Amino acid sequence: MSINCIRALIEKAAVACPDKVAVIDGSKKLTYADLFRKVNQIARYLSELALPSGSRIGIYSHKSSEQIIAMLALLSTEYIFVPISRLLKPEQVEHIINDCGMTCIITDKSKIKSIDEIKFSGKVVTYEASERDIVSFEEIYKCCSDAFTCNIGDYKNAAITYSFGLTGFPRGIVITHRNLIDSARVASNYLELKESDVISGTLPFILDYGLNQLFCSIYNHATLALHSLVLPSDFFNHLINDGVTVLPLMPPHITQMFESDPKRIPNAKLLANVRIVTSSGGKITPKMIADIEERYPSAKFYSMHGLTEAFRSTYLDPAQLKIRPNSIGKPIPGVEIHVINEQGLECQPREIGELIHRGGYIYKGYWKSKEDTQKRYKSIAILDKVVNLEGDLTDEIVVASGDFVYRDEEGYLYFVSRKDDMIKVSGFRISPYEIESVVHDKLPLIAQCAVFSIENEKTEEEIVMVYSAAREISKNEIVFELKKHLPNHMIPSIILHKEKLPQTSPSEAKIDKEVLKKMVMELR
């Protein structure tokens, strides 16, 4: 077995610190010895199913210690695990099952009805025993031996994670065992994680950022404390009661955390244990920075930028957060970032170009989608005007991210827009992100906003802004503020208020601009 796989980490932790608490799940605690024993039992049972090597097995359930065991058991076999958000609709789950050819699903009792609804014909395994003729973890623990060995190569496919694109149905990205261990190693390195850390398992285990919570915990022999972010009061109890020291979040979670009555937010002294807060997957606003600084006085705040096609590209050193709050930072260790213009040349400072990711942490590609893979995964030859390739093999793969960014004079990177999101008005190319940034910075009453375009015969495209806020704000008030900071051609002509903005998937916490665009078109 390769040392560069998660299985090797579990074995090592079970030997090095068997009595250390590995997982906190409410009142339930599992030591590394407990975890290893249960993982072996489930892995042994799954291997005895005698499915072909590389078979896709889904995990479709609520967050729990059993879900952790299921993931680690699958990563101990030659099967590929496919996390499925429990919040997805039946047709979306069915799409994932059919797209990857899933042969088995591990679930909890509450999801059996949903699986029946989509008429899944493969094998089903549940955590809890039920009246149905379905094998459960409870039965496996009673009957299966914990003697299990495996021989996994780090180059083998480990997981397929699905995220939403513009089509409305999620696309799968293939991740190897080496990818998972590398991402745990590099994040642990630049975050300076420790064995004494308690990492909050707040993010869902369906994408790499959420999965990395678990793998970083095992890599450092630390503790993972599970929690589902529902109410701010519950969330703060989790931080205090579980003694959380490392808190991974997404920007919408930071907003939700401080939406409740300020009197219900604990005194900063009670949150002093938190020494690291991380955020990825969206823009950090000045209010978020101020709230984190006020309530988490001991914490370093890391803003990070990742890609669908690679684990992570950049992070901003916490010391730079107030100096350049809008920056996505500099490359993480082991990564080389180039900003390329249309001529294939490296962009000058402040010149906007496409972010090209070279080096480590690049995933394998899109599952059964040659077109998507070829669009993003390119030969190193695209950098032939930038780097000296003499003697190099041009079969090295880099990621053409589709992200428009620029560097400042000190080399710090700034996100501008996704390539596909750019708006063209009267000959001007406009980034929705730039408008959204001004809204976040200058209109604090607005909780969230989405900027996009619809077709307009006179100006090519018409800029639309939809926002959520506690109350509707006068359009004139919004326009007046925006005109202080933006040229006239960047001012939205349509501004709409909604109590809540739709998300592509509740677990991904990304605003669904396609739904909003459809809504605007229906209003015209």
JSON list of N, CA, C and O in Angstrom, two decimals, residues 464-518:
[
{"chain": "A", "resi": 464, "resn": "VAL", "atom": "N", "xyz": [-28.30, 43.42, -14.29]},
{"chain": "A", "resi": 464, "resn": "VAL", "atom": "CA", "xyz": [-29.34, 43.18, -13.28]},
{"chain": "A", "resi": 464, "resn": "VAL", "atom": "C", "xyz": [-28.67, 42.93, -11.92]},
{"chain": "A", "resi": 464, "resn": "VAL", "atom": "O", "xyz": [-27.67, 42.23, -11.84]},
{"chain": "A", "resi": 465, "resn": "MET", "atom": "N", "xyz": [-29.24, 43.50, -10.89]},
{"chain": "A", "resi": 465, "resn": "MET", "atom": "CA", "xyz": [-28.77, 43.22, -9.52]},
{"chain": "A", "resi": 465, "resn": "MET", "atom": "C", "xyz": [-29.97, 42.78, -8.69]},
{"chain": "A", "resi": 465, "resn": "MET", "atom": "O", "xyz": [-30.99, 43.49, -8.62]},
{"chain": "A", "resi": 466, "resn": "VAL", "atom": "N", "xyz": [-29.86, 41.60, -8.07]},
{"chain": "A", "resi": 466, "resn": "VAL", "atom": "CA", "xyz": [-30.89, 41.12, -7.15]},
{"chain": "A", "resi": 466, "resn": "VAL", "atom": "C", "xyz": [-30.22, 40.99, -5.78]},
{"chain": "A", "resi": 466, "resn": "VAL", "atom": "O", "xyz": [-29.12, 40.43, -5.68]},
{"chain": "A", "resi": 467, "resn": "TYR", "atom": "N", "xyz": [-30.86, 41.51, -4.75]},
{"chain": "A", "resi": 467, "resn": "TYR", "atom": "CA", "xyz": [-30.23, 41.50, -3.43]},
{"chain": "A", "resi": 467, "resn": "TYR", "atom": "C", "xyz": [-31.22, 41.04, -2.36]},
{"chain": "A", "resi": 467, "resn": "TYR", "atom": "O", "xyz": [-32.44, 41.08, -2.53]},
{"chain": "A", "resi": 468, "resn": "SER", "atom": "N", "xyz": [-30.66, 40.58, -1.25]},
{"chain": "A", "resi": 468, "resn": "SER", "atom": "CA", "xyz": [-31.48, 40.25, -0.08]},
{"chain": "A", "resi": 468, "resn": "SER", "atom": "C", "xyz": [-31.10, 41.20, 1.05]},
{"chain": "A", "resi": 468, "resn": "SER", "atom": "O", "xyz": [-29.93, 41.56, 1.22]},
{"chain": "A", "resi": 469, "resn": "ALA", "atom": "N", "xyz": [-32.10, 41.61, 1.79]},
{"chain": "A", "resi": 469, "resn": "ALA", "atom": "CA", "xyz": [-31.89, 42.52, 2.93]},
{"chain": "A", "resi": 469, "resn": "ALA", "atom": "C", "xyz": [-33.11, 42.42, 3.83]},
{"chain": "A", "resi": 469, "resn": "ALA", "atom": "O", "xyz": [-34.16, 41.91, 3.43]},
{"chain": "A", "resi": 470, "resn": "ALA", "atom": "N", "xyz": [-32.96, 42.89, 5.05]},
{"chain": "A", "resi": 470, "resn": "ALA", "atom": "CA", "xyz": [-34.07, 42.82, 6.02]},
{"chain": "A", "resi": 470, "resn": "ALA", "atom": "C", "xyz": [-35.28, 43.62, 5.52]},
{"chain": "A", "resi": 470, "resn": "ALA", "atom": "O", "xyz": [-36.42, 43.28, 5.82]},
{"chain": "A", "resi": 471, "resn": "ARG", "atom": "N", "xyz": [-35.02, 44.66, 4.75]},
{"chain": "A", "resi": 471, "resn": "ARG", "atom": "CA", "xyz": [-36.11, 45.45, 4.16]},
{"chain": "A", "resi": 471, "resn": "ARG", "atom": "C", "xyz": [-35.70, 45.90, 2.76]},
{"chain": "A", "resi": 471, "resn": "ARG", "atom": "O", "xyz": [-34.51, 45.92, 2.42]},
{"chain": "A", "resi": 472, "resn": "GLU", "atom": "N", "xyz": [-36.67, 46.25, 1.96]},
{"chain": "A", "resi": 472, "resn": "GLU", "atom": "CA", "xyz": [-36.37, 46.74, 0.61]},
{"chain": "A", "resi": 472, "resn": "GLU", "atom": "C", "xyz": [-35.77, 48.14, 0.70]},
{"chain": "A", "resi": 472, "resn": "GLU", "atom": "O", "xyz": [-36.27, 48.99, 1.45]},
{"chain": "A", "resi": 473, "resn": "ILE", "atom": "N", "xyz": [-34.72, 48.38, -0.03]},
{"chain": "A", "resi": 473, "resn": "ILE", "atom": "CA", "xyz": [-34.04, 49.68, -0.04]},
{"chain": "A", "resi": 473, "resn": "ILE", "atom": "C", "xyz": [-34.42, 50.40, -1.34]},
{"chain": "A", "resi": 473, "resn": "ILE", "atom": "O", "xyz": [-34.50, 49.77, -2.41]},
{"chain": "A", "resi": 474, "resn": "SER", "atom": "N", "xyz": [-34.61, 51.69, -1.24]},
{"chain": "A", "resi": 474, "resn": "SER", "atom": "CA", "xyz": [-34.96, 52.46, -2.42]},
{"chain": "A", "resi": 474, "resn": "SER", "atom": "C", "xyz": [-33.92, 52.28, -3.53]},
{"chain": "A", "resi": 474, "resn": "SER", "atom": "O", "xyz": [-32.72, 52.32, -3.28]},
{"chain": "A", "resi": 475, "resn": "LYS", "atom": "N", "xyz": [-34.41, 52.06, -4.76]},
{"chain": "A", "resi": 475, "resn": "LYS", "atom": "CA", "xyz": [-33.50, 51.90, -5.89]},
{"chain": "A", "resi": 475, "resn": "LYS", "atom": "C", "xyz": [-32.62, 53.14, -6.05]},
{"chain": "A", "resi": 475, "resn": "LYS", "atom": "O", "xyz": [-31.42, 53.03, -6.32]},
{"chain": "A", "resi": 476, "resn": "ASN", "atom": "N", "xyz": [-33.20, 54.31, -5.85]},
{"chain": "A", "resi": 476, "resn": "ASN", "atom": "CA", "xyz": [-32.43, 55.56, -5.99]},
{"chain": "A", "resi": 476, "resn": "ASN", "atom": "C", "xyz": [-31.29, 55.61, -4.97]},
{"chain": "A", "resi": 476, "resn": "ASN", "atom": "O", "xyz": [-30.20, 56.09, -5.27]},
{"chain": "A", "resi": 477, "resn": "GLU", "atom": "N", "xyz": [-31.57, 55.12, -3.76]},
{"chain": "A", "resi": 477, "resn": "GLU", "atom": "CA", "xyz": [-30.54, 55.11, -2.71]},
{"chain": "A", "resi": 477, "resn": "GLU", "atom": "C", "xyz": [-29.37, 54.20, -3.11]},
{"chain": "A", "resi": 477, "resn": "GLU", "atom": "O", "xyz": [-28.20, 54.56, -2.92]},
{"chain": "A", "resi": 478, "resn": "ILE", "atom": "N", "xyz": [-29.70, 53.04, -3.68]},
{"chain": "A", "resi": 478, "resn": "ILE", "atom": "CA", "xyz": [-28.66, 52.10, -4.11]},
{"chain": "A", "resi": 478, "resn": "ILE", "atom": "C", "xyz": [-27.85, 52.69, -5.26]},
{"chain": "A", "resi": 478, "resn": "ILE", "atom": "O", "xyz": [-26.61, 52.67, -5.25]},
{"chain": "A", "resi": 479, "resn": "VAL", "atom": "N", "xyz": [-28.55, 53.23, -6.26]},
{"chain": "A", "resi": 479, "resn": "VAL", "atom": "CA", "xyz": [-27.88, 53.79, -7.44]},
{"chain": "A", "resi": 479, "resn": "VAL", "atom": "C", "xyz": [-27.00, 54.97, -7.04]},
{"chain": "A", "resi": 479, "resn": "VAL", "atom": "O", "xyz": [-25.87, 55.12, -7.53]},
{"chain": "A", "resi": 480, "resn": "PHE", "atom": "N", "xyz": [-27.51, 55.81, -6.14]},
{"chain": "A", "resi": 480, "resn": "PHE", "atom": "CA", "xyz": [-26.75, 56.98, -5.68]},
{"chain": "A", "resi": 480, "resn": "PHE", "atom": "C", "xyz": [-25.41, 56.55, -5.08]},
{"chain": "A", "resi": 480, "resn": "PHE", "atom": "O", "xyz": [-24.36, 57.13, -5.37]},
{"chain": "A", "resi": 481, "resn": "GLU", "atom": "N", "xyz": [-25.44, 55.48, -4.26]},
{"chain": "A", "resi": 481, "resn": "GLU", "atom": "CA", "xyz": [-24.20, 55.01, -3.63]},
{"chain": "A", "resi": 481, "resn": "GLU", "atom": "C", "xyz": [-23.28, 54.36, -4.66]},
{"chain": "A", "resi": 481, "resn": "GLU", "atom": "O", "xyz": [-22.06, 54.59, -4.65]},
{"chain": "A", "resi": 482, "resn": "LEU", "atom": "N", "xyz": [-23.84, 53.57, -5.56]},
{"chain": "A", "resi": 482, "resn": "LEU", "atom": "CA", "xyz": [-23.00, 52.89, -6.56]},
{"chain": "A", "resi": 482, "resn": "LEU", "atom": "C", "xyz": [-22.31, 53.89, -7.49]},
{"chain": "A", "resi": 482, "resn": "LEU", "atom": "O", "xyz": [-21.17, 53.68, -7.90]},
{"chain": "A", "resi": 483, "resn": "LYS", "atom": "N", "xyz": [-23.00, 54.98, -7.80]},
{"chain": "A", "resi": 483, "resn": "LYS", "atom": "CA", "xyz": [-22.42, 55.98, -8.72]},
{"chain": "A", "resi": 483, "resn": "LYS", "atom": "C", "xyz": [-21.22, 56.70, -8.12]},
{"chain": "A", "resi": 483, "resn": "LYS", "atom": "O", "xyz": [-20.43, 57.30, -8.84]},
{"chain": "A", "resi": 484, "resn": "LYS", "atom": "N", "xyz": [-21.07, 56.63, -6.81]},
{"chain": "A", "resi": 484, "resn": "LYS", "atom": "CA", "xyz": [-19.90, 57.23, -6.17]},
{"chain": "A", "resi": 484, "resn": "LYS", "atom": "C", "xyz": [-18.64, 56.41, -6.46]},
{"chain": "A", "resi": 484, "resn": "LYS", "atom": "O", "xyz": [-17.52, 56.93, -6.37]},
{"chain": "A", "resi": 485, "resn": "HIS", "atom": "N", "xyz": [-18.82, 55.14, -6.80]},
{"chain": "A", "resi": 485, "resn": "HIS", "atom": "CA", "xyz": [-17.68, 54.23, -6.89]},
{"chain": "A", "resi": 485, "resn": "HIS", "atom": "C", "xyz": [-17.55, 53.52, -8.23]},
{"chain": "A", "resi": 485, "resn": "HIS", "atom": "O", "xyz": [-16.54, 52.87, -8.48]},
{"chain": "A", "resi": 486, "resn": "LEU", "atom": "N", "xyz": [-18.57, 53.64, -9.09]},
{"chain": "A", "resi": 486, "resn": "LEU", "atom": "CA", "xyz": [-18.55, 52.94, -10.37]},
{"chain": "A", "resi": 486, "resn": "LEU", "atom": "C", "xyz": [-18.91, 53.88, -11.52]},
{"chain": "A", "resi": 486, "resn": "LEU", "atom": "O", "xyz": [-19.72, 54.80, -11.33]},
{"chain": "A", "resi": 487, "resn": "PRO", "atom": "N", "xyz": [-18.36, 53.66, -12.71]},
{"chain": "A", "resi": 487, "resn": "PRO", "atom": "CA", "xyz": [-18.76, 54.46, -13.87]},
{"chain": "A", "resi": 487, "resn": "PRO", "atom": "C", "xyz": [-20.19, 54.13, -14.28]},
{"chain": "A", "resi": 487, "resn": "PRO", "atom": "O", "xyz": [-20.73, 53.07, -13.92]},
{"chain": "A", "resi": 488, "resn": "ASN", "atom": "N", "xyz": [-20.81, 55.02, -15.04]},
{"chain": "A", "resi": 488, "resn": "ASN", "atom": "CA", "xyz": [-22.22, 54.87, -15.39]},
{"chain": "A", "resi": 488, "resn": "ASN", "atom": "C", "xyz": [-22.53, 53.56, -16.10]},
{"chain": "A", "resi": 488, "resn": "ASN", "atom": "O", "xyz": [-23.60, 52.97, -15.91]},
{"chain": "A", "resi": 489, "resn": "HIS", "atom": "N", "xyz": [-21.59, 53.10, -16.95]},
{"chain": "A", "resi": 489, "resn": "HIS", "atom": "CA", "xyz": [-21.89, 51.88, -17.71]},
{"chain": "A", "resi": 489, "resn": "HIS", "atom": "C", "xyz": [-21.89, 50.62, -16.84]},
{"chain": "A", "resi": 489, "resn": "HIS", "atom": "O", "xyz": [-22.29, 49.55, -17.30]},
{"chain": "A", "resi": 490, "resn": "MET", "atom": "N", "xyz": [-21.49, 50.75, -15.57]},
{"chain": "A", "resi": 490, "resn": "MET", "atom": "CA", "xyz": [-21.49, 49.60, -14.67]},
{"chain": "A", "resi": 490, "resn": "MET", "atom": "C", "xyz": [-22.65, 49.64, -13.67]},
{"chain": "A", "resi": 490, "resn": "MET", "atom": "O", "xyz": [-22.77, 48.76, -12.81]},
{"chain": "A", "resi": 491, "resn": "ILE", "atom": "N", "xyz": [-23.52, 50.62, -13.78]},
{"chain": "A", "resi": 491, "resn": "ILE", "atom": "CA", "xyz": [-24.65, 50.74, -12.85]},
{"chain": "A", "resi": 491, "resn": "ILE", "atom": "C", "xyz": [-25.79, 49.84, -13.33]},
{"chain": "A", "resi": 491, "resn": "ILE", "atom": "O", "xyz": [-26.24, 49.94, -14.47]},
{"chain": "A", "resi": 492, "resn": "PRO", "atom": "N", "xyz": [-26.28, 48.94, -12.48]},
{"chain": "A", "resi": 492, "resn": "PRO", "atom": "CA", "xyz": [-27.40, 48.07, -12.88]},
{"chain": "A", "resi": 492, "resn": "PRO", "atom": "C", "xyz": [-28.63, 48.87, -13.25]},
{"chain": "A", "resi": 492, "resn": "PRO", "atom": "O", "xyz": [-28.98, 49.84, -12.57]},
{"chain": "A", "resi": 493, "resn": "SER", "atom": "N", "xyz": [-29.29, 48.49, -14.33]},
{"chain": "A", "resi": 493, "resn": "SER", "atom": "CA", "xyz": [-30.53, 49.17, -14.73]},
{"chain": "A", "resi": 493, "resn": "SER", "atom": "C", "xyz": [-31.75, 48.51, -14.07]},
{"chain": "A", "resi": 493, "resn": "SER", "atom": "O", "xyz": [-32.80, 49.13, -13.94]},
{"chain": "A", "resi": 494, "resn": "ILE", "atom": "N", "xyz": [-31.60, 47.26, -13.69]},
{"chain": "A", "resi": 494, "resn": "ILE", "atom": "CA", "xyz": [-32.69, 46.55, -13.00]},
{"chain": "A", "resi": 494, "resn": "ILE", "atom": "C", "xyz": [-32.17, 46.17, -11.60]},
{"chain": "A", "resi": 494, "resn": "ILE", "atom": "O", "xyz": [-31.14, 45.50, -11.48]},
{"chain": "A", "resi": 495, "resn": "ILE", "atom": "N", "xyz": [-32.87, 46.60, -10.57]},
{"chain": "A", "resi": 495, "resn": "ILE", "atom": "CA", "xyz": [-32.49, 46.28, -9.19]},
{"chain": "A", "resi": 495, "resn": "ILE", "atom": "C", "xyz": [-33.72, 45.73, -8.48]},
{"chain": "A", "resi": 495, "resn": "ILE", "atom": "O", "xyz": [-34.76, 46.40, -8.41]},
{"chain": "A", "resi": 496, "resn": "LEU", "atom": "N", "xyz": [-33.60, 44.51, -7.97]},
{"chain": "A", "resi": 496, "resn": "LEU", "atom": "CA", "xyz": [-34.74, 43.84, -7.35]},
{"chain": "A", "resi": 496, "resn": "LEU", "atom": "C", "xyz": [-34.39, 43.34, -5.95]},
{"chain": "A", "resi": 496, "resn": "LEU", "atom": "O", "xyz": [-33.26, 42.92, -5.70]},
{"chain": "A", "resi": 497, "resn": "HIS", "atom": "N", "xyz": [-35.38, 43.37, -5.08]},
{"chain": "A", "resi": 497, "resn": "HIS", "atom": "CA", "xyz": [-35.20, 42.88, -3.70]},
{"chain": "A", "resi": 497, "resn": "HIS", "atom": "C", "xyz": [-35.90, 41.54, -3.53]},
{"chain": "A", "resi": 497, "resn": "HIS", "atom": "O", "xyz": [-37.02, 41.33, -4.01]},
{"chain": "A", "resi": 498, "resn": "LYS", "atom": "N", "xyz": [-35.22, 40.60, -2.87]},
{"chain": "A", "resi": 498, "resn": "LYS", "atom": "CA", "xyz": [-35.83, 39.33, -2.46]},
{"chain": "A", "resi": 498, "resn": "LYS", "atom": "C", "xyz": [-35.42, 39.04, -1.02]},
{"chain": "A", "resi": 498, "resn": "LYS", "atom": "O", "xyz": [-34.32, 39.40, -0.61]},
{"chain": "A", "resi": 499, "resn": "GLU", "atom": "N", "xyz": [-36.33, 38.45, -0.27]},
{"chain": "A", "resi": 499, "resn": "GLU", "atom": "CA", "xyz": [-36.01, 38.14, 1.12]},
{"chain": "A", "resi": 499, "resn": "GLU", "atom": "C", "xyz": [-34.83, 37.19, 1.22]},
{"chain": "A", "resi": 499, "resn": "GLU", "atom": "O", "xyz": [-33.99, 37.29, 2.11]},
{"chain": "A", "resi": 500, "resn": "LYS", "atom": "N", "xyz": [-34.78, 36.21, 0.29]},
{"chain": "A", "resi": 500, "resn": "LYS", "atom": "CA", "xyz": [-33.72, 35.22, 0.30]},
{"chain": "A", "resi": 500, "resn": "LYS", "atom": "C", "xyz": [-33.35, 34.87, -1.13]},
{"chain": "A", "resi": 500, "resn": "LYS", "atom": "O", "xyz": [-34.21, 34.74, -1.99]},
{"chain": "A", "resi": 501, "resn": "LEU", "atom": "N", "xyz": [-32.06, 34.73, -1.40]},
{"chain": "A", "resi": 501, "resn": "LEU", "atom": "CA", "xyz": [-31.61, 34.39, -2.74]},
{"chain": "A", "resi": 501, "resn": "LEU", "atom": "C", "xyz": [-31.47, 32.88, -2.88]},
{"chain": "A", "resi": 501, "resn": "LEU", "atom": "O", "xyz": [-31.00, 32.21, -1.96]},
{"chain": "A", "resi": 502, "resn": "PRO", "atom": "N", "xyz": [-31.90, 32.34, -4.03]},
{"chain": "A", "resi": 502, "resn": "PRO", "atom": "CA", "xyz": [-31.82, 30.88, -4.23]},
{"chain": "A", "resi": 502, "resn": "PRO", "atom": "C", "xyz": [-30.38, 30.40, -4.35]},
{"chain": "A", "resi": 502, "resn": "PRO", "atom": "O", "xyz": [-29.49, 31.16, -4.76]},
{"chain": "A", "resi": 503, "resn": "GLN", "atom": "N", "xyz": [-30.16, 29.14, -4.00]},
{"chain": "A", "resi": 503, "resn": "GLN", "atom": "CA", "xyz": [-28.81, 28.56, -4.07]},
{"chain": "A", "resi": 503, "resn": "GLN", "atom": "C", "xyz": [-28.79, 27.41, -5.07]},
{"chain": "A", "resi": 503, "resn": "GLN", "atom": "O", "xyz": [-29.79, 26.73, -5.27]},
{"chain": "A", "resi": 504, "resn": "THR", "atom": "N", "xyz": [-27.63, 27.20, -5.72]},
{"chain": "A", "resi": 504, "resn": "THR", "atom": "CA", "xyz": [-27.51, 26.08, -6.65]},
{"chain": "A", "resi": 504, "resn": "THR", "atom": "C", "xyz": [-27.73, 24.78, -5.92]},
{"chain": "A", "resi": 504, "resn": "THR", "atom": "O", "xyz": [-28.31, 23.85, -6.44]},
{"chain": "A", "resi": 505, "resn": "SER", "atom": "N", "xyz": [-27.23, 24.70, -4.71]},
{"chain": "A", "resi": 505, "resn": "SER", "atom": "CA", "xyz": [-27.45, 23.56, -3.82]},
{"chain": "A", "resi": 505, "resn": "SER", "atom": "C", "xyz": [-27.26, 24.10, -2.41]},
{"chain": "A", "resi": 505, "resn": "SER", "atom": "O", "xyz": [-26.29, 24.81, -2.16]},
{"chain": "A", "resi": 506, "resn": "PRO", "atom": "N", "xyz": [-28.17, 23.81, -1.50]},
{"chain": "A", "resi": 506, "resn": "PRO", "atom": "CA", "xyz": [-28.04, 24.35, -0.14]},
{"chain": "A", "resi": 506, "resn": "PRO", "atom": "C", "xyz": [-26.70, 24.04, 0.50]},
{"chain": "A", "resi": 506, "resn": "PRO", "atom": "O", "xyz": [-26.14, 24.82, 1.25]},
{"chain": "A", "resi": 507, "resn": "SER", "atom": "N", "xyz": [-26.15, 22.86, 0.18]},
{"chain": "A", "resi": 507, "resn": "SER", "atom": "CA", "xyz": [-24.88, 22.47, 0.79]},
{"chain": "A", "resi": 507, "resn": "SER", "atom": "C", "xyz": [-23.69, 23.20, 0.20]},
{"chain": "A", "resi": 507, "resn": "SER", "atom": "O", "xyz": [-22.64, 23.28, 0.81]},
{"chain": "A", "resi": 508, "resn": "GLU", "atom": "N", "xyz": [-23.82, 23.74, -1.03]},
{"chain": "A", "resi": 508, "resn": "GLU", "atom": "CA", "xyz": [-22.70, 24.46, -1.64]},
{"chain": "A", "resi": 508, "resn": "GLU", "atom": "C", "xyz": [-22.72, 25.95, -1.30]},
{"chain": "A", "resi": 508, "resn": "GLU", "atom": "O", "xyz": [-21.73, 26.63, -1.44]},
{"chain": "A", "resi": 509, "resn": "ALA", "atom": "N", "xyz": [-23.88, 26.46, -0.90]},
{"chain": "A", "resi": 509, "resn": "ALA", "atom": "CA", "xyz": [-24.01, 27.86, -0.48]},
{"chain": "A", "resi": 509, "resn": "ALA", "atom": "C", "xyz": [-23.61, 28.84, -1.58]},
{"chain": "A", "resi": 509, "resn": "ALA", "atom": "O", "xyz": [-23.02, 29.87, -1.32]},
{"chain": "A", "resi": 510, "resn": "LYS", "atom": "N", "xyz": [-23.92, 28.51, -2.84]},
{"chain": "A", "resi": 510, "resn": "LYS", "atom": "CA", "xyz": [-23.66, 29.41, -3.96]},
{"chain": "A", "resi": 510, "resn": "LYS", "atom": "C", "xyz": [-24.98, 29.92, -4.52]},
{"chain": "A", "resi": 510, "resn": "LYS", "atom": "O", "xyz": [-25.93, 29.16, -4.69]},
{"chain": "A", "resi": 511, "resn": "ILE", "atom": "N", "xyz": [-25.04, 31.22, -4.82]},
{"chain": "A", "resi": 511, "resn": "ILE", "atom": "CA", "xyz": [-26.26, 31.81, -5.35]},
{"chain": "A", "resi": 511, "resn": "ILE", "atom": "C", "xyz": [-26.52, 31.29, -6.76]},
{"chain": "A", "resi": 511, "resn": "ILE", "atom": "O", "xyz": [-25.63, 31.25, -7.60]},
{"chain": "A", "resi": 512, "resn": "ASP", "atom": "N", "xyz": [-27.75, 30.87, -7.01]},
{"chain": "A", "resi": 512, "resn": "ASP", "atom": "CA", "xyz": [-28.13, 30.33, -8.33]},
{"chain": "A", "resi": 512, "resn": "ASP", "atom": "C", "xyz": [-28.60, 31.48, -9.22]},
{"chain": "A", "resi": 512, "resn": "ASP", "atom": "O", "xyz": [-29.76, 31.88, -9.20]},
{"chain": "A", "resi": 513, "resn": "LYS", "atom": "N", "xyz": [-27.68, 32.00, -10.02]},
{"chain": "A", "resi": 513, "resn": "LYS", "atom": "CA", "xyz": [-28.00, 33.14, -10.89]},
{"chain": "A", "resi": 513, "resn": "LYS", "atom": "C", "xyz": [-28.92, 32.74, -12.03]},
{"chain": "A", "resi": 513, "resn": "LYS", "atom": "O", "xyz": [-29.64, 33.58, -12.56]},
{"chain": "A", "resi": 514, "resn": "GLU", "atom": "N", "xyz": [-28.89, 31.46, -12.42]},
{"chain": "A", "resi": 514, "resn": "GLU", "atom": "CA", "xyz": [-29.77, 31.01, -13.51]},
{"chain": "A", "resi": 514, "resn": "GLU", "atom": "C", "xyz": [-31.23, 31.09, -13.08]},
{"chain": "A", "resi": 514, "resn": "GLU", "atom": "O", "xyz": [-32.09, 31.48, -13.88]},
{"chain": "A", "resi": 515, "resn": "VAL", "atom": "N", "xyz": [-31.53, 30.73, -11.84]},
{"chain": "A", "resi": 515, "resn": "VAL", "atom": "CA", "xyz": [-32.90, 30.84, -11.33]},
{"chain": "A", "resi": 515, "resn": "VAL", "atom": "C", "xyz": [-33.33, 32.30, -11.28]},
{"chain": "A", "resi": 515, "resn": "VAL", "atom": "O", "xyz": [-34.45, 32.66, -11.67]},
{"chain": "A", "resi": 516, "resn": "LEU", "atom": "N", "xyz": [-32.42, 33.17, -10.83]},
{"chain": "A", "resi": 516, "resn": "LEU", "atom": "CA", "xyz": [-32.73, 34.60, -10.76]},
{"chain": "A", "resi": 516, "resn": "LEU", "atom": "C", "xyz": [-32.94, 35.19, -12.16]},
{"chain": "A", "resi": 516, "resn": "LEU", "atom": "O", "xyz": [-33.83, 36.01, -12.38]},
{"chain": "A", "resi": 517, "resn": "LYS", "atom": "N", "xyz": [-32.11, 34.75, -13.10]},
{"chain": "A", "resi": 517, "resn": "LYS", "atom": "CA", "xyz": [-32.24, 35.26, -14.48]},
{"chain": "A", "resi": 517, "resn": "LYS", "atom": "C", "xyz": [-33.61, 34.88, -15.06]},
{"chain": "A", "resi": 517, "resn": "LYS", "atom": "O", "xyz": [-34.28, 35.69, -15.71]},
{"chain": "A", "resi": 518, "resn": "LYS", "atom": "N", "xyz": [-34.02, 33.65, -14.81]},
{"chain": "A", "resi": 518, "resn": "LYS", "atom": "CA", "xyz": [-35.32, 33.18, -15.28]},
{"chain": "A", "resi": 518, "resn": "LYS", "atom": "C", "xyz": [-36.45, 34.00, -14.66]},
{"chain": "A", "resi": 518, "resn": "LYS", "atom": "O", "xyz": [-37.41, 34.38, -15.33]}
]
